[in-house]
Amino acid sequence: MLTSHITANTPRDINAVKHADVDLLRPMTDKEIYGNILDALLGGTDTTANFICFVAYYLGHYPEIKQRLIQEFDRVLGNDLTRPITNKDLNELEYCDAVTNEIYRHSPMVYLIGRVSFQSDKVGGYDWKEGTTFQMLASAVLKHKDYWTEPEKFDPDRFYRVEESDKYLLEKKKLRNTFPMFGGGIRMCPGRKLAIIELKCLLILIYRKYDIELVDMNAPLKYRSDFINCCTELKVRIKPRKF
């Protein structure tokens, strides 16, 4: 990846066909290369690695939800553990989507979303100049009582087929604008679809074959908040799953 960035739009570039605006058909600067590599490492590796830890923590505390998730894996993928996972399989894992969304709502990987205003505007009763940097506290939005029914409750059903009932009426009305898992607008995470595929495949490969238990059910979720929320310690027992 680093090599492809360094050689992009140079005589050493192996990509003959370009799909970009004219102003982008130039070699990348060191700053641009650094930014892209950093985004790839943080957005494509660290987030998923840490989120898997958070998944193990929450599923360890909610065994009935873990069992329901595994039942969906078995129903969609069958009993053959060697069968390749298809895109059709992933699209059918609706409860898996709901579980990961609810875990993210309680423990978001990215708790701040930054934006820079391109024109002067009035926000919150104040006048802000063009070029002002705004930091939105996503973790507060994800637990706000105006947007979520019983916001402190852990329940994946708030994301599962919510259109079929009015149990989670707030979520039905406001979910589109209150769940910024991958940001929003034209600056939304470009790798969001790949991240979802990666996450689902990992969960399938792990939980269909292994039983994961927390060593200490009373231990708190240990993490630090840097650029993203990073799990610092999670002790688990991993055993072959009994069928």
CSV table of C-alpha atoms in Angstrom, one decimal:
chain,number,residue,atom,x,y,z
A,1,MET,CA,0.0,0.0,0.0
A,2,LEU,CA,2.8,2.4,0.9
A,3,THR,CA,4.5,1.7,-2.5
A,4,SER,CA,1.3,2.3,-4.4
A,5,HIS,CA,0.9,5.7,-2.7
A,6,ILE,CA,4.5,6.7,-3.4
A,7,THR,CA,4.4,5.7,-7.1
A,8,ALA,CA,0.9,7.0,-7.8
A,9,ASN,CA,0.8,9.3,-10.8
A,10,THR,CA,4.6,8.9,-11.4
A,11,PRO,CA,6.4,7.0,-14.2
A,12,ARG,CA,6.5,4.0,-11.9
A,13,ASP,CA,2.7,3.9,-11.5
A,14,ILE,CA,1.4,0.5,-12.7
A,15,ASN,CA,-2.2,1.8,-13.0
A,16,ALA,CA,-2.6,2.9,-16.6
A,17,VAL,CA,-6.3,3.8,-16.3
A,18,LYS,CA,-7.2,6.7,-14.1
A,19,HIS,CA,-10.6,7.5,-12.5
A,20,ALA,CA,-10.0,10.9,-10.9
A,21,ASP,CA,-10.4,14.7,-11.4
A,22,VAL,CA,-7.6,16.4,-13.3
A,23,ASP,CA,-6.3,18.2,-10.1
A,24,LEU,CA,-5.8,14.7,-8.5
A,25,LEU,CA,-3.7,13.4,-11.4
A,26,ARG,CA,-0.4,14.3,-9.7
A,27,PRO,CA,2.0,12.5,-7.3
A,28,MET,CA,0.9,12.5,-3.6
A,29,THR,CA,2.7,14.7,-1.1
A,30,ASP,CA,4.4,13.1,1.9
A,31,LYS,CA,1.6,14.6,4.1
A,32,GLU,CA,-1.1,13.0,1.9
A,33,ILE,CA,0.7,9.6,2.0
A,34,TYR,CA,1.1,9.8,5.7
A,35,GLY,CA,-2.6,10.7,6.2
A,36,ASN,CA,-3.9,7.9,4.0
A,37,ILE,CA,-1.7,5.2,5.6
A,38,LEU,CA,-2.7,6.4,9.1
A,39,ASP,CA,-6.4,6.3,8.1
A,40,ALA,CA,-5.9,2.7,6.7
A,41,LEU,CA,-4.2,1.5,9.9
A,42,LEU,CA,-6.7,3.1,12.3
A,43,GLY,CA,-9.8,2.7,10.3
A,44,GLY,CA,-9.2,-0.6,8.7
A,45,THR,CA,-7.2,-2.5,11.4
A,46,ASP,CA,-7.3,-1.0,14.9
A,47,THR,CA,-11.0,-0.3,14.9
A,48,THR,CA,-12.0,-3.9,14.0
A,49,ALA,CA,-9.4,-5.4,16.3
A,50,ASN,CA,-10.6,-3.4,19.3
A,51,PHE,CA,-14.3,-3.8,18.4
A,52,ILE,CA,-13.9,-7.6,18.4
A,53,CYS,CA,-12.8,-7.3,22.0
A,54,PHE,CA,-15.8,-5.2,22.9
A,55,VAL,CA,-18.1,-7.8,21.2
A,56,ALA,CA,-16.6,-10.6,23.3
A,57,TYR,CA,-17.1,-8.5,26.4
A,58,TYR,CA,-20.8,-7.8,25.8
A,59,LEU,CA,-21.7,-11.2,24.5
A,60,GLY,CA,-20.0,-12.7,27.6
A,61,HIS,CA,-22.4,-10.7,29.7
A,62,TYR,CA,-25.5,-11.4,27.6
A,63,PRO,CA,-25.4,-15.2,26.9
A,64,GLU,CA,-29.0,-15.3,25.6
A,65,ILE,CA,-28.0,-12.7,22.9
A,66,LYS,CA,-24.9,-14.7,22.1
A,67,GLN,CA,-27.0,-17.8,21.7
A,68,ARG,CA,-29.5,-16.1,19.4
A,69,LEU,CA,-26.6,-14.8,17.3
A,70,ILE,CA,-25.0,-18.2,16.9
A,71,GLN,CA,-28.4,-19.7,16.0
A,72,GLU,CA,-28.6,-17.1,13.2
A,73,PHE,CA,-25.1,-18.1,12.0
A,74,ASP,CA,-26.2,-21.8,12.0
A,75,ARG,CA,-29.5,-21.1,10.2
A,76,VAL,CA,-27.9,-19.0,7.4
A,77,LEU,CA,-24.6,-20.9,7.0
A,78,GLY,CA,-25.6,-24.5,7.8
A,79,ASN,CA,-23.5,-27.1,9.5
A,80,ASP,CA,-20.6,-27.2,7.1
A,81,LEU,CA,-17.9,-25.1,8.9
A,82,THR,CA,-15.6,-25.3,5.8
A,83,ARG,CA,-18.2,-23.7,3.4
A,84,PRO,CA,-17.0,-20.4,2.0
A,85,ILE,CA,-19.0,-17.4,3.3
A,86,THR,CA,-20.9,-15.6,0.5
A,87,ASN,CA,-22.2,-12.1,0.2
A,88,LYS,CA,-25.7,-13.5,0.2
A,89,ASP,CA,-25.0,-15.0,3.6
A,90,LEU,CA,-23.7,-11.7,5.0
A,91,ASN,CA,-26.8,-9.9,3.8
A,92,GLU,CA,-29.1,-12.3,5.6
A,93,LEU,CA,-27.4,-11.8,9.0
A,94,GLU,CA,-29.9,-9.2,10.2
A,95,TYR,CA,-29.6,-10.0,13.9
A,96,CYS,CA,-25.8,-9.9,13.6
A,97,ASP,CA,-26.1,-6.3,12.3
A,98,ALA,CA,-28.4,-5.5,15.2
A,99,VAL,CA,-25.9,-6.9,17.8
A,100,THR,CA,-22.9,-5.1,16.4
A,101,ASN,CA,-24.8,-1.9,16.2
A,102,GLU,CA,-26.0,-2.1,19.8
A,103,ILE,CA,-22.5,-2.9,21.0
A,104,TYR,CA,-21.2,0.1,19.0
A,105,ARG,CA,-23.9,2.3,20.5
A,106,HIS,CA,-22.7,1.4,24.0
A,107,SER,CA,-18.9,1.4,23.2
A,108,PRO,CA,-18.2,3.4,20.0
A,109,MET,CA,-14.8,3.0,18.5
A,110,VAL,CA,-14.8,6.6,17.3
A,111,TYR,CA,-16.3,8.8,19.9
A,112,LEU,CA,-15.6,12.2,18.2
A,113,ILE,CA,-16.5,13.2,14.7
A,114,GLY,CA,-14.8,16.3,13.4
A,115,ARG,CA,-16.0,18.7,10.7
A,116,VAL,CA,-14.7,22.0,9.4
A,117,SER,CA,-17.3,24.6,8.2
A,118,PHE,CA,-16.9,25.8,4.7
A,119,GLN,CA,-18.9,29.0,5.3
A,120,SER,CA,-20.0,31.2,8.1
A,121,ASP,CA,-23.1,29.9,10.0
A,122,LYS,CA,-25.2,30.2,13.1
A,123,VAL,CA,-25.1,27.1,15.3
A,124,GLY,CA,-26.6,26.8,18.8
A,125,GLY,CA,-27.4,30.5,18.9
A,126,TYR,CA,-23.8,31.5,18.1
A,127,ASP,CA,-22.2,32.9,15.0
A,128,TRP,CA,-19.3,30.8,13.7
A,129,LYS,CA,-16.7,31.9,11.1
A,130,GLU,CA,-15.8,30.0,8.0
A,131,GLY,CA,-13.1,27.4,8.7
A,132,THR,CA,-14.3,26.7,12.3
A,133,THR,CA,-13.5,23.2,13.5
A,134,PHE,CA,-16.4,21.4,15.2
A,135,GLN,CA,-16.1,18.2,17.2
A,136,MET,CA,-19.3,16.3,17.7
A,137,LEU,CA,-19.4,14.0,20.7
A,138,ALA,CA,-20.8,10.9,19.1
A,139,SER,CA,-20.8,8.9,22.4
A,140,ALA,CA,-23.2,11.4,23.9
A,141,VAL,CA,-25.6,11.3,20.9
A,142,LEU,CA,-25.6,7.5,21.1
A,143,LYS,CA,-27.0,7.6,24.7
A,144,HIS,CA,-29.2,10.7,24.5
A,145,LYS,CA,-32.7,10.1,25.9
A,146,ASP,CA,-34.3,12.2,23.1
A,147,TYR,CA,-33.1,9.7,20.5
A,148,TRP,CA,-33.1,6.3,22.2
A,149,THR,CA,-35.7,4.3,24.2
A,150,GLU,CA,-34.2,3.4,27.5
A,151,PRO,CA,-30.7,4.5,26.3
A,152,GLU,CA,-28.8,2.7,29.1
A,153,LYS,CA,-30.4,-0.6,28.3
A,154,PHE,CA,-28.5,-3.1,26.1
A,155,ASP,CA,-31.0,-4.5,23.6
A,156,PRO,CA,-30.1,-5.3,20.0
A,157,ASP,CA,-33.8,-5.5,19.1
A,158,ARG,CA,-33.8,-1.7,18.9
A,159,PHE,CA,-32.0,-2.2,15.6
A,160,TYR,CA,-33.8,-5.4,14.5
A,161,ARG,CA,-36.8,-5.0,12.2
A,162,VAL,CA,-37.9,-1.9,14.1
A,163,GLU,CA,-40.4,-1.1,11.4
A,164,GLU,CA,-42.5,-4.1,12.4
A,165,SER,CA,-43.6,-2.7,15.8
A,166,ASP,CA,-43.7,0.5,17.8
A,167,LYS,CA,-41.6,-0.8,20.7
A,168,TYR,CA,-38.7,1.4,19.7
A,169,LEU,CA,-40.6,4.3,18.3
A,170,LEU,CA,-37.8,6.8,18.8
A,171,GLU,CA,-35.3,4.6,17.0
A,172,LYS,CA,-37.8,4.2,14.1
A,173,LYS,CA,-38.2,8.0,13.7
A,174,LYS,CA,-34.6,9.2,14.4
A,175,LEU,CA,-32.2,6.3,13.7
A,176,ARG,CA,-31.1,7.7,10.3
A,177,ASN,CA,-29.5,10.8,11.9
A,178,THR,CA,-28.5,9.6,15.4
A,179,PHE,CA,-26.3,6.5,14.7
A,180,PRO,CA,-23.1,7.9,13.2
A,181,MET,CA,-21.2,4.5,13.2
A,182,PHE,CA,-19.3,5.6,10.1
A,183,GLY,CA,-19.7,9.3,10.3
A,184,GLY,CA,-22.1,11.0,7.7
A,185,GLY,CA,-22.4,13.1,4.7
A,186,ILE,CA,-19.8,13.2,1.9
A,187,ARG,CA,-17.1,12.6,4.5
A,188,MET,CA,-18.5,9.3,5.6
A,189,CYS,CA,-16.0,6.5,6.0
A,190,PRO,CA,-15.1,5.3,2.5
A,191,GLY,CA,-14.3,1.8,3.8
A,192,ARG,CA,-17.5,1.2,5.7
A,193,LYS,CA,-18.8,-1.7,3.5
A,194,LEU,CA,-15.4,-3.5,3.7
A,195,ALA,CA,-15.4,-3.0,7.5
A,196,ILE,CA,-18.8,-4.5,7.9
A,197,ILE,CA,-17.8,-7.5,5.7
A,198,GLU,CA,-14.6,-7.9,7.7
A,199,LEU,CA,-16.4,-7.7,11.1
A,200,LYS,CA,-19.1,-10.2,10.1
A,201,CYS,CA,-16.7,-12.7,8.7
A,202,LEU,CA,-14.6,-12.6,11.9
A,203,LEU,CA,-17.6,-13.1,14.1
A,204,ILE,CA,-18.7,-16.0,12.0
A,205,LEU,CA,-15.3,-17.7,11.9
A,206,ILE,CA,-14.9,-17.2,15.7
A,207,TYR,CA,-18.3,-17.9,17.2
A,208,ARG,CA,-19.3,-20.8,14.9
A,209,LYS,CA,-16.2,-22.8,16.0
A,210,TYR,CA,-15.4,-21.6,19.5
A,211,ASP,CA,-17.0,-20.8,22.8
A,212,ILE,CA,-15.7,-17.6,24.3
A,213,GLU,CA,-16.2,-16.9,28.0
A,214,LEU,CA,-15.0,-14.0,30.2
A,215,VAL,CA,-12.5,-15.1,32.9
A,216,ASP,CA,-13.9,-12.6,35.4
A,217,MET,CA,-17.6,-11.6,34.9
A,218,ASN,CA,-17.1,-8.8,37.4
A,219,ALA,CA,-14.1,-7.2,35.7
A,220,PRO,CA,-14.9,-3.8,34.1
A,221,LEU,CA,-14.3,-3.2,30.4
A,222,LYS,CA,-10.8,-1.8,30.4
A,223,TYR,CA,-10.0,0.6,27.6
A,224,ARG,CA,-8.3,3.9,27.0
A,225,SER,CA,-9.5,6.8,24.8
A,226,ASP,CA,-6.9,8.0,22.3
A,227,PHE,CA,-7.8,8.7,18.7
A,228,ILE,CA,-10.2,5.8,19.1
A,229,ASN,CA,-11.3,3.7,22.0
A,230,CYS,CA,-8.7,0.9,22.5
A,231,CYS,CA,-9.3,-2.2,24.7
A,232,THR,CA,-6.3,-2.5,27.0
A,233,GLU,CA,-7.1,-5.8,28.7
A,234,LEU,CA,-9.7,-8.6,28.2
A,235,LYS,CA,-9.1,-12.0,29.7
A,236,VAL,CA,-11.2,-14.8,28.1
A,237,ARG,CA,-11.3,-18.5,27.9
A,238,ILE,CA,-11.6,-20.0,24.4
A,239,LYS,CA,-12.8,-23.6,24.0
A,240,PRO,CA,-13.9,-25.6,21.0
A,241,ARG,CA,-17.7,-25.2,20.6
A,242,LYS,CA,-19.8,-28.3,21.5
A,243,PHE,CA,-22.4,-29.1,18.8
